PDB file of C-alpha atoms in Angstrom:
ATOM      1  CA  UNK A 131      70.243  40.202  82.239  1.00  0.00           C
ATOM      2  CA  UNK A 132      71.905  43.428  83.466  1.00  0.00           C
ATOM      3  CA  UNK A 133      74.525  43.643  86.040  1.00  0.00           C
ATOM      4  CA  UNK A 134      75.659  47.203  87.519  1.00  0.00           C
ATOM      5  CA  UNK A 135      78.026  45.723  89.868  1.00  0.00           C
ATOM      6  CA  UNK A 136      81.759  45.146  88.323  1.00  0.00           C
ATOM      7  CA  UNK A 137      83.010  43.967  91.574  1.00  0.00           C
ATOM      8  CA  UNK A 138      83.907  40.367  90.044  1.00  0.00           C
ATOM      9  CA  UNK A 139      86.138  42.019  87.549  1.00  0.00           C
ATOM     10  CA  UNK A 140      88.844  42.827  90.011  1.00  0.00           C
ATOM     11  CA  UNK A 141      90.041  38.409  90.223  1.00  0.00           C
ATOM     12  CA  UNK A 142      90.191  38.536  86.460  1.00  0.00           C
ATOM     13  CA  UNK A 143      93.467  40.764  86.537  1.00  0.00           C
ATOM     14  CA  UNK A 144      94.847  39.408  83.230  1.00  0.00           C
ATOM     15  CA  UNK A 145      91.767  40.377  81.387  1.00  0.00           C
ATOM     16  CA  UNK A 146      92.402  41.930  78.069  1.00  0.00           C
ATOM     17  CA  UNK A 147      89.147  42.463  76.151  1.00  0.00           C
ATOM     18  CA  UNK A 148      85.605  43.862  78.061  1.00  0.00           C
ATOM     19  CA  UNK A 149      82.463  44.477  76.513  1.00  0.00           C
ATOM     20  CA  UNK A 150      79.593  46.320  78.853  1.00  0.00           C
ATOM     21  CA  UNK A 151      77.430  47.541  76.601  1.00  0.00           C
ATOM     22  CA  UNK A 152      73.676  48.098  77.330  1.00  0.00           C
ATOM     23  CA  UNK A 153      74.140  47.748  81.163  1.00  0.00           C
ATOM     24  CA  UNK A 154      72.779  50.584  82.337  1.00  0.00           C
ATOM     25  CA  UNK A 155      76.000  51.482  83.573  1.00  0.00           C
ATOM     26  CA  UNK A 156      76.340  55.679  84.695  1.00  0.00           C
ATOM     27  CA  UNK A 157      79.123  57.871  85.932  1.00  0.00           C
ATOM     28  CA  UNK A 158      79.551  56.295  89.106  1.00  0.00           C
ATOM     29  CA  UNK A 159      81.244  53.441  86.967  1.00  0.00           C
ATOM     30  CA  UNK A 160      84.416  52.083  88.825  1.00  0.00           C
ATOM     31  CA  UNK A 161      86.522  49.673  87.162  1.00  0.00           C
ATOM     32  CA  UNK A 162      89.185  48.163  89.356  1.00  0.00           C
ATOM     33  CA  UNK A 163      92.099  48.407  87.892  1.00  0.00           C
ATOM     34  CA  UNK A 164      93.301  46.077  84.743  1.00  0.00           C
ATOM     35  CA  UNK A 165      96.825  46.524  83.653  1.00  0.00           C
ATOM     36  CA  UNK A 166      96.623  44.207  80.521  1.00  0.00           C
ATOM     37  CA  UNK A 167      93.229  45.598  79.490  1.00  0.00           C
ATOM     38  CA  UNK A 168      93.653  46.669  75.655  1.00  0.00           C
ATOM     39  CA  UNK A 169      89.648  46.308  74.455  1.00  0.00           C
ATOM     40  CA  UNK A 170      86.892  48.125  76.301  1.00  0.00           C
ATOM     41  CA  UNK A 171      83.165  48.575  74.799  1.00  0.00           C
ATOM     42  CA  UNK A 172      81.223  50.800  76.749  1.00  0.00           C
ATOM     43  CA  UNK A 173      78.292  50.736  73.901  1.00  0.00           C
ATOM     44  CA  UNK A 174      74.530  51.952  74.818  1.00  0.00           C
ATOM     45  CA  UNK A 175      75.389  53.119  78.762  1.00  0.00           C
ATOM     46  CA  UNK A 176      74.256  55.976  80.610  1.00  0.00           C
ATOM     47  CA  UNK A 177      77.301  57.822  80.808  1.00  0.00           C
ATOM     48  CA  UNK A 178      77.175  61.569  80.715  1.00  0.00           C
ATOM     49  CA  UNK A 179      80.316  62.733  82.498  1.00  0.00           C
ATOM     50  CA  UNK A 180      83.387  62.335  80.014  1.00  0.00           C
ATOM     51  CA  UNK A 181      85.919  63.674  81.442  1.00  0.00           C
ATOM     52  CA  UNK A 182      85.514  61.887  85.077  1.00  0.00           C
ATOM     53  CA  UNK A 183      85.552  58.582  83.107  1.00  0.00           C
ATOM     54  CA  UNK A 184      88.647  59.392  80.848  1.00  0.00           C
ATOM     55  CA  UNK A 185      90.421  60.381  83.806  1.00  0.00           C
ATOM     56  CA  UNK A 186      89.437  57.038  85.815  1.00  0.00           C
ATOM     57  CA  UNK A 187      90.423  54.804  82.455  1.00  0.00           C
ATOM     58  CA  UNK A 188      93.518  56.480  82.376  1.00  0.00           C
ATOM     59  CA  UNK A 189      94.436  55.680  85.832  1.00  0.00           C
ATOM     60  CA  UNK A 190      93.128  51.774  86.112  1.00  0.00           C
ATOM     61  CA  UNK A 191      93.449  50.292  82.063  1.00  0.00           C
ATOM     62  CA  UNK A 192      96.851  51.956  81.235  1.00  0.00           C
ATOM     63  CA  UNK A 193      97.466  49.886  78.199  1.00  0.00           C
ATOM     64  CA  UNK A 194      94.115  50.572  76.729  1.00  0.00           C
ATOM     65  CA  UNK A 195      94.299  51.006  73.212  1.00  0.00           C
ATOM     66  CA  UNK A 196      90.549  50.458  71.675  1.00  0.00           C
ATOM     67  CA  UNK A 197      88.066  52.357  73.366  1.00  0.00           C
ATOM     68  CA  UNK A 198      83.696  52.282  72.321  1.00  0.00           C
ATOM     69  CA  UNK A 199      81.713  54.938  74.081  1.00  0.00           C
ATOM     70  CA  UNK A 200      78.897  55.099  71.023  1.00  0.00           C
ATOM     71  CA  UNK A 201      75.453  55.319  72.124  1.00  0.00           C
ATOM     72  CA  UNK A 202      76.115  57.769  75.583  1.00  0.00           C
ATOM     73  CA  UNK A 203      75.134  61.074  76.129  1.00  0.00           C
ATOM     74  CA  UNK A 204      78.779  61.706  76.747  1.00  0.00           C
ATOM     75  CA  UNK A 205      79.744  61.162  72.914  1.00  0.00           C
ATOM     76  CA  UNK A 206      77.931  63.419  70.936  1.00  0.00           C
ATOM     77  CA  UNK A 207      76.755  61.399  67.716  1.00  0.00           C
ATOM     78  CA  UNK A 208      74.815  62.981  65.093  1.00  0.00           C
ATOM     79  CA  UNK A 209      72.837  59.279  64.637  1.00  0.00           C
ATOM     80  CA  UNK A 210      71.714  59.072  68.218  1.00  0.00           C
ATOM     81  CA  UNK A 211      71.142  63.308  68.859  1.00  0.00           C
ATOM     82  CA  UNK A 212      70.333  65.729  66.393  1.00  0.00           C
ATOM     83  CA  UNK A 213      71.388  68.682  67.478  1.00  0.00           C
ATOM     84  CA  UNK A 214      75.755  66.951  67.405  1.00  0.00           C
ATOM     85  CA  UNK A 215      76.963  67.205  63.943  1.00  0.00           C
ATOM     86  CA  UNK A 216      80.317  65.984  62.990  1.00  0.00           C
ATOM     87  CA  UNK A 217      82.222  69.051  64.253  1.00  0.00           C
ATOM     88  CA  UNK A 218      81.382  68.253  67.866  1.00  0.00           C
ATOM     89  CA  UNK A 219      82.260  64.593  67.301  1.00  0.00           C
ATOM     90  CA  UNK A 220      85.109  65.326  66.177  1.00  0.00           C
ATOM     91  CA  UNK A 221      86.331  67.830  69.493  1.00  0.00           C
ATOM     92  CA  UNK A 222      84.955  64.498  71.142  1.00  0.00           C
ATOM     93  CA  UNK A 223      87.476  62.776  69.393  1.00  0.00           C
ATOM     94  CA  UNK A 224      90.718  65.180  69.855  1.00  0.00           C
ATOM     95  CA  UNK A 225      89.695  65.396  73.789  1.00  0.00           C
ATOM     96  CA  UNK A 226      89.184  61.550  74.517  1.00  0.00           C
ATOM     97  CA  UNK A 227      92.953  61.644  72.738  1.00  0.00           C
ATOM     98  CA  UNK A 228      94.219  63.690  75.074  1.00  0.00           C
ATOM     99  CA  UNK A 229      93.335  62.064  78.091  1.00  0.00           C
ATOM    100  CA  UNK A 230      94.126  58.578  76.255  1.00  0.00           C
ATOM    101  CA  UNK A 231      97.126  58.871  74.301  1.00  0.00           C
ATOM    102  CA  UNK A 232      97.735  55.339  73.703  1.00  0.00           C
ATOM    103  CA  UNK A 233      94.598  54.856  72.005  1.00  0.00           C
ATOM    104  CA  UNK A 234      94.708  53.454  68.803  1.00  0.00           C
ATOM    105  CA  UNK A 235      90.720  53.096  67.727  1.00  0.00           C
ATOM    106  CA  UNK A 236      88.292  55.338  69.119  1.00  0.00           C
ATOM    107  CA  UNK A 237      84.334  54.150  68.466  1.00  0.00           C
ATOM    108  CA  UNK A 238      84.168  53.699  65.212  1.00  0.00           C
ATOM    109  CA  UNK A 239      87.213  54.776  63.443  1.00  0.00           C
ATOM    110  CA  UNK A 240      91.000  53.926  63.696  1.00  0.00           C
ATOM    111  CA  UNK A 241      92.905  57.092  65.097  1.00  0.00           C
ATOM    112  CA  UNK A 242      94.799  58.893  62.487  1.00  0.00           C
ATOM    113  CA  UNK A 243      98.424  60.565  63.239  1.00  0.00           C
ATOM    114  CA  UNK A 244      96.671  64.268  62.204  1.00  0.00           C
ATOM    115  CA  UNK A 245      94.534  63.803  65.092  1.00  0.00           C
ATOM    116  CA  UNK A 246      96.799  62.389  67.537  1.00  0.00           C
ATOM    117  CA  UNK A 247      99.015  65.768  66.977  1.00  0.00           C
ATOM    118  CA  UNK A 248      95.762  68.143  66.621  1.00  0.00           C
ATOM    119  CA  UNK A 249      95.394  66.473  70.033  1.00  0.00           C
ATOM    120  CA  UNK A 250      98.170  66.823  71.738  1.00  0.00           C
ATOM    121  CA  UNK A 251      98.037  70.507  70.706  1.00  0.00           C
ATOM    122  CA  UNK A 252      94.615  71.750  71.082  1.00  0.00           C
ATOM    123  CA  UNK A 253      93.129  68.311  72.999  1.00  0.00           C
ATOM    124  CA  UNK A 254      92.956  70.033  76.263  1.00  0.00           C
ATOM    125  CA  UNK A 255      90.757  72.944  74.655  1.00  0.00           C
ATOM    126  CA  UNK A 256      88.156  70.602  73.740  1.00  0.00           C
ATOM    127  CA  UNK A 257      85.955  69.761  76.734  1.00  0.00           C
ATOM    128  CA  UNK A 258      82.600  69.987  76.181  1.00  0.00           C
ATOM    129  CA  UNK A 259      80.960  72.413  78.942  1.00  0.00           C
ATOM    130  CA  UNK A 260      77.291  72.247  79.541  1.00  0.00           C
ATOM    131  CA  UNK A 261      75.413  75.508  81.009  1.00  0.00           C
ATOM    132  CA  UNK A 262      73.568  74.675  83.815  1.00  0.00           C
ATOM    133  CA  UNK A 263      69.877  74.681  83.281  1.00  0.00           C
ATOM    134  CA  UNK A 264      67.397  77.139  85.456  1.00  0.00           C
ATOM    135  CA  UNK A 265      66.963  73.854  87.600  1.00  0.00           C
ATOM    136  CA  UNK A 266      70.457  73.193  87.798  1.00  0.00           C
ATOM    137  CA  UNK A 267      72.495  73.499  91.101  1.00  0.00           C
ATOM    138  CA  UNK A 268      74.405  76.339  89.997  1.00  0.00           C
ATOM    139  CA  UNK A 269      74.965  78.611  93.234  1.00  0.00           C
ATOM    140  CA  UNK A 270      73.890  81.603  91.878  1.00  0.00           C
ATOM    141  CA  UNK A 271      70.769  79.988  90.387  1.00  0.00           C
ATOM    142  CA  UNK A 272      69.885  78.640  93.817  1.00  0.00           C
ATOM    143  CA  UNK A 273      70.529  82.110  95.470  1.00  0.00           C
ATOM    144  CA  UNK A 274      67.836  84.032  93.434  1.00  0.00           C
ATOM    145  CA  UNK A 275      66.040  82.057  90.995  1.00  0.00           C
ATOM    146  CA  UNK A 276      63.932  85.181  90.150  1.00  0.00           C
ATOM    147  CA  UNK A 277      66.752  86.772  88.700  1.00  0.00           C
ATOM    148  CA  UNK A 278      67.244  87.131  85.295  1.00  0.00           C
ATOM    149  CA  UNK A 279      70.294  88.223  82.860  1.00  0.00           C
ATOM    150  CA  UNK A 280      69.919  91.965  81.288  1.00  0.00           C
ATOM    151  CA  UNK A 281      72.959  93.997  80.141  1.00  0.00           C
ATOM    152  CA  UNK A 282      71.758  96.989  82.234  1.00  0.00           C
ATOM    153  CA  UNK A 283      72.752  97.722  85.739  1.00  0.00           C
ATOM    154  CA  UNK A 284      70.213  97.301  88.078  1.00  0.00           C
ATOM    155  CA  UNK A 285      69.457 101.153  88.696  1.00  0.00           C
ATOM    156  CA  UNK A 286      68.577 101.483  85.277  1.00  0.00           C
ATOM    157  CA  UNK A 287      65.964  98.980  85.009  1.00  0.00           C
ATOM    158  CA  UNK A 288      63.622 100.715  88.096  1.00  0.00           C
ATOM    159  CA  UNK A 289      61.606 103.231  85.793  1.00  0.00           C
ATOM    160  CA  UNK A 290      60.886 105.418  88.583  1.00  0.00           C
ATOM    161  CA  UNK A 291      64.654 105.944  89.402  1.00  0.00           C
ATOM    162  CA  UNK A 292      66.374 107.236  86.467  1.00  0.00           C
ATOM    163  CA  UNK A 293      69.238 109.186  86.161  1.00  0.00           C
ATOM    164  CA  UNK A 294      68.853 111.024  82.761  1.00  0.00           C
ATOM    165  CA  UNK A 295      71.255 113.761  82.092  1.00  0.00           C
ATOM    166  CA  UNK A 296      70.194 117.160  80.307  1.00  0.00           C
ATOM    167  CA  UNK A 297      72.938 119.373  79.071  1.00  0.00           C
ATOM    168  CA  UNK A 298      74.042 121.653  75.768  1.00  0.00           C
ATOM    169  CA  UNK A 299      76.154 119.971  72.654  1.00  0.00           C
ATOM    170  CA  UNK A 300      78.801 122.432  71.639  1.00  0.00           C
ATOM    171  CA  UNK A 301      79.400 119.980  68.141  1.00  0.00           C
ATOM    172  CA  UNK A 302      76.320 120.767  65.666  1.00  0.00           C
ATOM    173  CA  UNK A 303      76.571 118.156  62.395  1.00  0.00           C
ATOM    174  CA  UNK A 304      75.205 119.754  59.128  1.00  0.00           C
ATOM    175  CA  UNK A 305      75.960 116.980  57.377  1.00  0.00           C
ATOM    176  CA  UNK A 306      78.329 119.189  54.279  1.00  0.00           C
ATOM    177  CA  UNK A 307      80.832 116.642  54.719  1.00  0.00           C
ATOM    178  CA  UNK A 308      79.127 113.355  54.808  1.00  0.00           C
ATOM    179  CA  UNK A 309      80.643 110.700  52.261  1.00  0.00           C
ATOM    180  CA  UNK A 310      77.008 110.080  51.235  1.00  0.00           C
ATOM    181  CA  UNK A 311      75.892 113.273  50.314  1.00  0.00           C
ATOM    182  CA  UNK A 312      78.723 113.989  47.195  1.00  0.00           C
ATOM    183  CA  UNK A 313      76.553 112.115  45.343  1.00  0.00           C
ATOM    184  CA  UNK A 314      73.635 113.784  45.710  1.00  0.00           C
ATOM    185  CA  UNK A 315      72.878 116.183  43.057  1.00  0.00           C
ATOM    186  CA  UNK A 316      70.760 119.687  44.096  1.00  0.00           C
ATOM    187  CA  UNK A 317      67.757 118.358  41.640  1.00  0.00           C
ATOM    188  CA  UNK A 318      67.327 115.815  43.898  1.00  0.00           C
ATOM    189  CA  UNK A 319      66.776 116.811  46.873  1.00  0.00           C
TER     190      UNK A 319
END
């Protein structure tokens, strides 16, 4: 059985431990808000938006301190995705610390004092952006999906428009004092 609605939640104010893994549940998650809340498994979910959800944790569980987001496209585990190694699960880590700073186990592990300070310095820095996909709703991809990135201007890249310039070099390189050609003896050329 698999409940989206978390309406019900909001009479059990006292609540201090949740688990809502595998419930399909996706970034439109709203938790009302739990003051006592210290355990929250969000295990197996749908949840690709990280930073909406930190932000909406921080503001309705205040005295969360154990936090499971394993199995979500929004925590990037080498076991579930192949293309995440550690390094990305570990910026994962320092940016869900950030946003959470009273956290005190994150998925898996227990949340060392290294990372709570590589958080609080560099935490911010870690969001993961996604580029938006040719499909994507990008404005400038729905202006002219046609075009496509080159590093010339656009003049340049109409062959019957060019605007080559002729002209005479003054500077004429013999090549005497090239570094390379010490070396060379006069039998061996």
């Amino acid at each position: 059985y698999r409940n989206r609605s978390l309406e019900g939640l909001k009479t059990f104010s006292y609540l201090e431990e949740l688990i809502l893994d595998n419930n399909l549940l996706g970034n439109d998650l709203l938790l009302p808000r739990l003051p006592h809340l210290h355990t929250l498994t969000l295990n197996k979910n749908q949840i690709t938006e990280l930073e909406s959800l930190l932000d909406h944790l921080a503001e309705v569980v205040p005295s969360l301190q154990y936090l499971s987001l394993l199995g979500n496209i929004a925590c990037p585990n080498e076991l579930v995705c192949k293309e995440k190694d550690e390094d990305d699960y570990q910026r994962y880590r320092y940016f869900v610390l950030h946003k959470l700073t009273n956290l005190k186990f994150l998925d898996t592990r227990k949340v060392t004092r290294r990372e709570r300070e590589e958080a609080l310095i560099r935490g911010a820095f870690m969001k993961v952006v996604k580029p938006k996909d040719a499909k994507g709703s990008s404005a400038a991809a729905s202006a002219s999906p046609e075009m496509h990135y080159t590093p010339l201007p656009a003049a340049s890249r109409d062959l019957t428009n060019h605007r080559g310039i002729l002209g005479k070099c003054r500077y004429i390189y013999y090549g005497k004092h090239s570094e390379g050609n010490r070396f060379i003896r006069d039998d061996q050329l």
